[in-house]
Amino acid sequence: MPGNDLIWLASARAAAWEQRARVIAKILTTAEREHFEKAEDPFLSIWAFWASKEAAYKAWQQTEGRAFNDPKRIEIKFGTGSGPGAFRSKASIASLQFEINGFIGRHFIFASARQPGESALRHFFFSAGIESAFEREASRYFGRSLTLRKNKRNHPVLEDEAGKIIEISKSHDGPLLAFTVPER
Amino acid sequence: MNKEEIKEKVISILKKYTRREEVWENFNDSSDILNDLKINSARLVDIILDIEDEFDLEVEDEAMDRIRTINDVVDMIAEKKAEKKD
């Protein structure tokens, strides 16, 4: 089940997390902090960590159904394939592992998570407030009429006319909306 | 400081981080901070730090984990304040 996260960099800059030791202590584990302290760009580093954690958390929550707030319960390890504009990481939450793919654009950071062996993911980006555009695009992509709704756990899903559910993930920050679906 | 006074201060902190004014039209003590007040999860970290500063206390990771609703925040602060007094 997919998870995603979107960070609008203008809002993130205002929070100045990278300059606040107490924020870093609340968010990063000891191993993560070592990585962060060596980062060339601490601002992008802390938000790449956050986007990875949040995407993994959403994927985990869809599987487990439970909620938690402590970001240090998710441990991120950045791997090869990380470079300017893109990053790959692995997330561990309790006994579950997630693969994270992310990219860093001029205006936003985006990360998506899936468990190893799950189908590849596809992403859709829209201006905030036009969720109907996603329903149209997703219906075209999957070749059947789909409606966006929330399930009992308050997670977004797509449902077709036969009641078949496709688990998805949704993020919203700044003027952007991002949806992640499993590839058809 | 009683729970009503704590709640007033907590709400004023939360209001800094809500993106939509209308969420405050129908809130109650059981309103879920992320889902009902539509607060971005990243802002929860800033909220915890604001609470630590405002109430002069430390919110440990375990305590942070238990927070879902306005009531949870108020109860946690009241408990910590009481512990400090003892």
PDB file of C-alpha atoms in Angstrom, chain B:
ATOM      1  CA  MET B   1      -3.462  27.041  36.158  1.00  0.00           C
ATOM      2  CA  ASN B   2      -6.674  25.069  35.664  1.00  0.00           C
ATOM      3  CA  LYS B   3      -7.599  22.951  32.659  1.00  0.00           C
ATOM      4  CA  GLU B   4      -9.745  25.691  31.092  1.00  0.00           C
ATOM      5  CA  GLU B   5      -6.810  28.100  31.184  1.00  0.00           C
ATOM      6  CA  ILE B   6      -4.527  25.425  29.725  1.00  0.00           C
ATOM      7  CA  LYS B   7      -7.058  24.725  26.962  1.00  0.00           C
ATOM      8  CA  GLU B   8      -7.286  28.403  26.064  1.00  0.00           C
ATOM      9  CA  LYS B   9      -3.504  28.605  25.641  1.00  0.00           C
ATOM     10  CA  VAL B  10      -3.383  25.304  23.713  1.00  0.00           C
ATOM     11  CA  ILE B  11      -6.051  26.512  21.298  1.00  0.00           C
ATOM     12  CA  SER B  12      -4.189  29.735  20.729  1.00  0.00           C
ATOM     13  CA  ILE B  13      -1.049  27.708  19.847  1.00  0.00           C
ATOM     14  CA  LEU B  14      -3.024  25.384  17.559  1.00  0.00           C
ATOM     15  CA  LYS B  15      -4.634  28.338  15.786  1.00  0.00           C
ATOM     16  CA  LYS B  16      -1.185  29.464  14.600  1.00  0.00           C
ATOM     17  CA  TYR B  17      -0.886  26.255  12.611  1.00  0.00           C
ATOM     18  CA  THR B  18      -4.361  25.739  11.151  1.00  0.00           C
ATOM     19  CA  ARG B  19      -4.663  26.527   7.485  1.00  0.00           C
ATOM     20  CA  ARG B  20      -8.441  26.897   7.431  1.00  0.00           C
ATOM     21  CA  GLU B  21     -10.355  29.197   9.768  1.00  0.00           C
ATOM     22  CA  GLU B  22     -13.561  27.184   9.327  1.00  0.00           C
ATOM     23  CA  VAL B  23     -12.192  24.192  11.292  1.00  0.00           C
ATOM     24  CA  TRP B  24     -12.712  26.280  14.436  1.00  0.00           C
ATOM     25  CA  GLU B  25     -16.430  26.709  13.808  1.00  0.00           C
ATOM     26  CA  ASN B  26     -17.297  23.182  14.963  1.00  0.00           C
ATOM     27  CA  PHE B  27     -14.408  22.027  17.122  1.00  0.00           C
ATOM     28  CA  ASN B  28     -14.708  20.416  20.538  1.00  0.00           C
ATOM     29  CA  ASP B  29     -12.346  18.904  23.109  1.00  0.00           C
ATOM     30  CA  SER B  30     -12.314  15.626  21.208  1.00  0.00           C
ATOM     31  CA  SER B  31     -11.349  17.195  17.883  1.00  0.00           C
ATOM     32  CA  ASP B  32      -8.479  15.284  16.303  1.00  0.00           C
ATOM     33  CA  ILE B  33      -5.593  17.688  15.773  1.00  0.00           C
ATOM     34  CA  LEU B  34      -4.458  16.283  12.429  1.00  0.00           C
ATOM     35  CA  ASN B  35      -7.726  15.069  10.942  1.00  0.00           C
ATOM     36  CA  ASP B  36     -10.360  17.488  12.272  1.00  0.00           C
ATOM     37  CA  LEU B  37      -8.270  20.637  12.597  1.00  0.00           C
ATOM     38  CA  LYS B  38      -6.477  19.799   9.331  1.00  0.00           C
ATOM     39  CA  ILE B  39      -3.076  20.625  10.775  1.00  0.00           C
ATOM     40  CA  ASN B  40      -0.149  19.429   8.679  1.00  0.00           C
ATOM     41  CA  SER B  41       1.676  16.618  10.499  1.00  0.00           C
ATOM     42  CA  ALA B  42       4.984  18.485  10.189  1.00  0.00           C
ATOM     43  CA  ARG B  43       3.474  21.301  12.222  1.00  0.00           C
ATOM     44  CA  LEU B  44       2.871  18.925  15.139  1.00  0.00           C
ATOM     45  CA  VAL B  45       6.594  19.133  15.909  1.00  0.00           C
ATOM     46  CA  ASP B  46       6.379  22.941  16.030  1.00  0.00           C
ATOM     47  CA  ILE B  47       3.270  22.694  18.218  1.00  0.00           C
ATOM     48  CA  ILE B  48       5.056  20.456  20.715  1.00  0.00           C
ATOM     49  CA  LEU B  49       7.962  22.902  20.908  1.00  0.00           C
ATOM     50  CA  ASP B  50       5.566  25.824  21.409  1.00  0.00           C
ATOM     51  CA  ILE B  51       3.870  23.884  24.222  1.00  0.00           C
ATOM     52  CA  GLU B  52       7.229  23.199  25.867  1.00  0.00           C
ATOM     53  CA  ASP B  53       8.052  26.912  25.735  1.00  0.00           C
ATOM     54  CA  GLU B  54       4.642  28.175  26.796  1.00  0.00           C
ATOM     55  CA  PHE B  55       4.230  25.795  29.742  1.00  0.00           C
ATOM     56  CA  ASP B  56       7.906  25.399  30.624  1.00  0.00           C
ATOM     57  CA  LEU B  57       7.936  21.612  30.418  1.00  0.00           C
ATOM     58  CA  GLU B  58       9.413  18.827  28.328  1.00  0.00           C
ATOM     59  CA  VAL B  59       7.254  16.607  26.148  1.00  0.00           C
ATOM     60  CA  GLU B  60       9.046  13.264  25.882  1.00  0.00           C
ATOM     61  CA  ASP B  61       8.704  11.081  22.788  1.00  0.00           C
ATOM     62  CA  GLU B  62       6.264   8.727  24.559  1.00  0.00           C
ATOM     63  CA  ALA B  63       4.023  11.608  25.622  1.00  0.00           C
ATOM     64  CA  MET B  64       4.108  13.057  22.104  1.00  0.00           C
ATOM     65  CA  ASP B  65       3.023   9.673  20.790  1.00  0.00           C
ATOM     66  CA  ARG B  66      -0.175   9.684  22.835  1.00  0.00           C
ATOM     67  CA  ILE B  67      -1.478  12.994  21.513  1.00  0.00           C
ATOM     68  CA  ARG B  68      -4.460  12.811  19.183  1.00  0.00           C
ATOM     69  CA  THR B  69      -7.022  15.351  20.395  1.00  0.00           C
ATOM     70  CA  ILE B  70      -7.156  18.773  22.064  1.00  0.00           C
ATOM     71  CA  ASN B  71      -8.163  16.967  25.255  1.00  0.00           C
ATOM     72  CA  ASP B  72      -5.063  14.744  25.071  1.00  0.00           C
ATOM     73  CA  VAL B  73      -2.839  17.831  24.944  1.00  0.00           C
ATOM     74  CA  VAL B  74      -4.639  19.529  27.835  1.00  0.00           C
ATOM     75  CA  ASP B  75      -4.505  16.364  29.984  1.00  0.00           C
ATOM     76  CA  MET B  76      -0.818  15.835  29.240  1.00  0.00           C
ATOM     77  CA  ILE B  77       0.047  19.413  30.217  1.00  0.00           C
ATOM     78  CA  ALA B  78      -2.083  19.250  33.387  1.00  0.00           C
ATOM     79  CA  GLU B  79      -0.370  15.979  34.410  1.00  0.00           C
ATOM     80  CA  LYS B  80       3.096  17.379  33.795  1.00  0.00           C
ATOM     81  CA  LYS B  81       2.292  20.562  35.694  1.00  0.00           C
ATOM     82  CA  ALA B  82       1.000  18.479  38.610  1.00  0.00           C
ATOM     83  CA  GLU B  83       4.161  16.298  38.564  1.00  0.00           C
ATOM     84  CA  LYS B  84       6.295  19.448  38.675  1.00  0.00           C
ATOM     85  CA  LYS B  85       4.460  20.707  41.744  1.00  0.00           C
ATOM     86  CA  ASP B  86       4.922  17.425  43.648  1.00  0.00           C
TER      87      ASP B  86
END
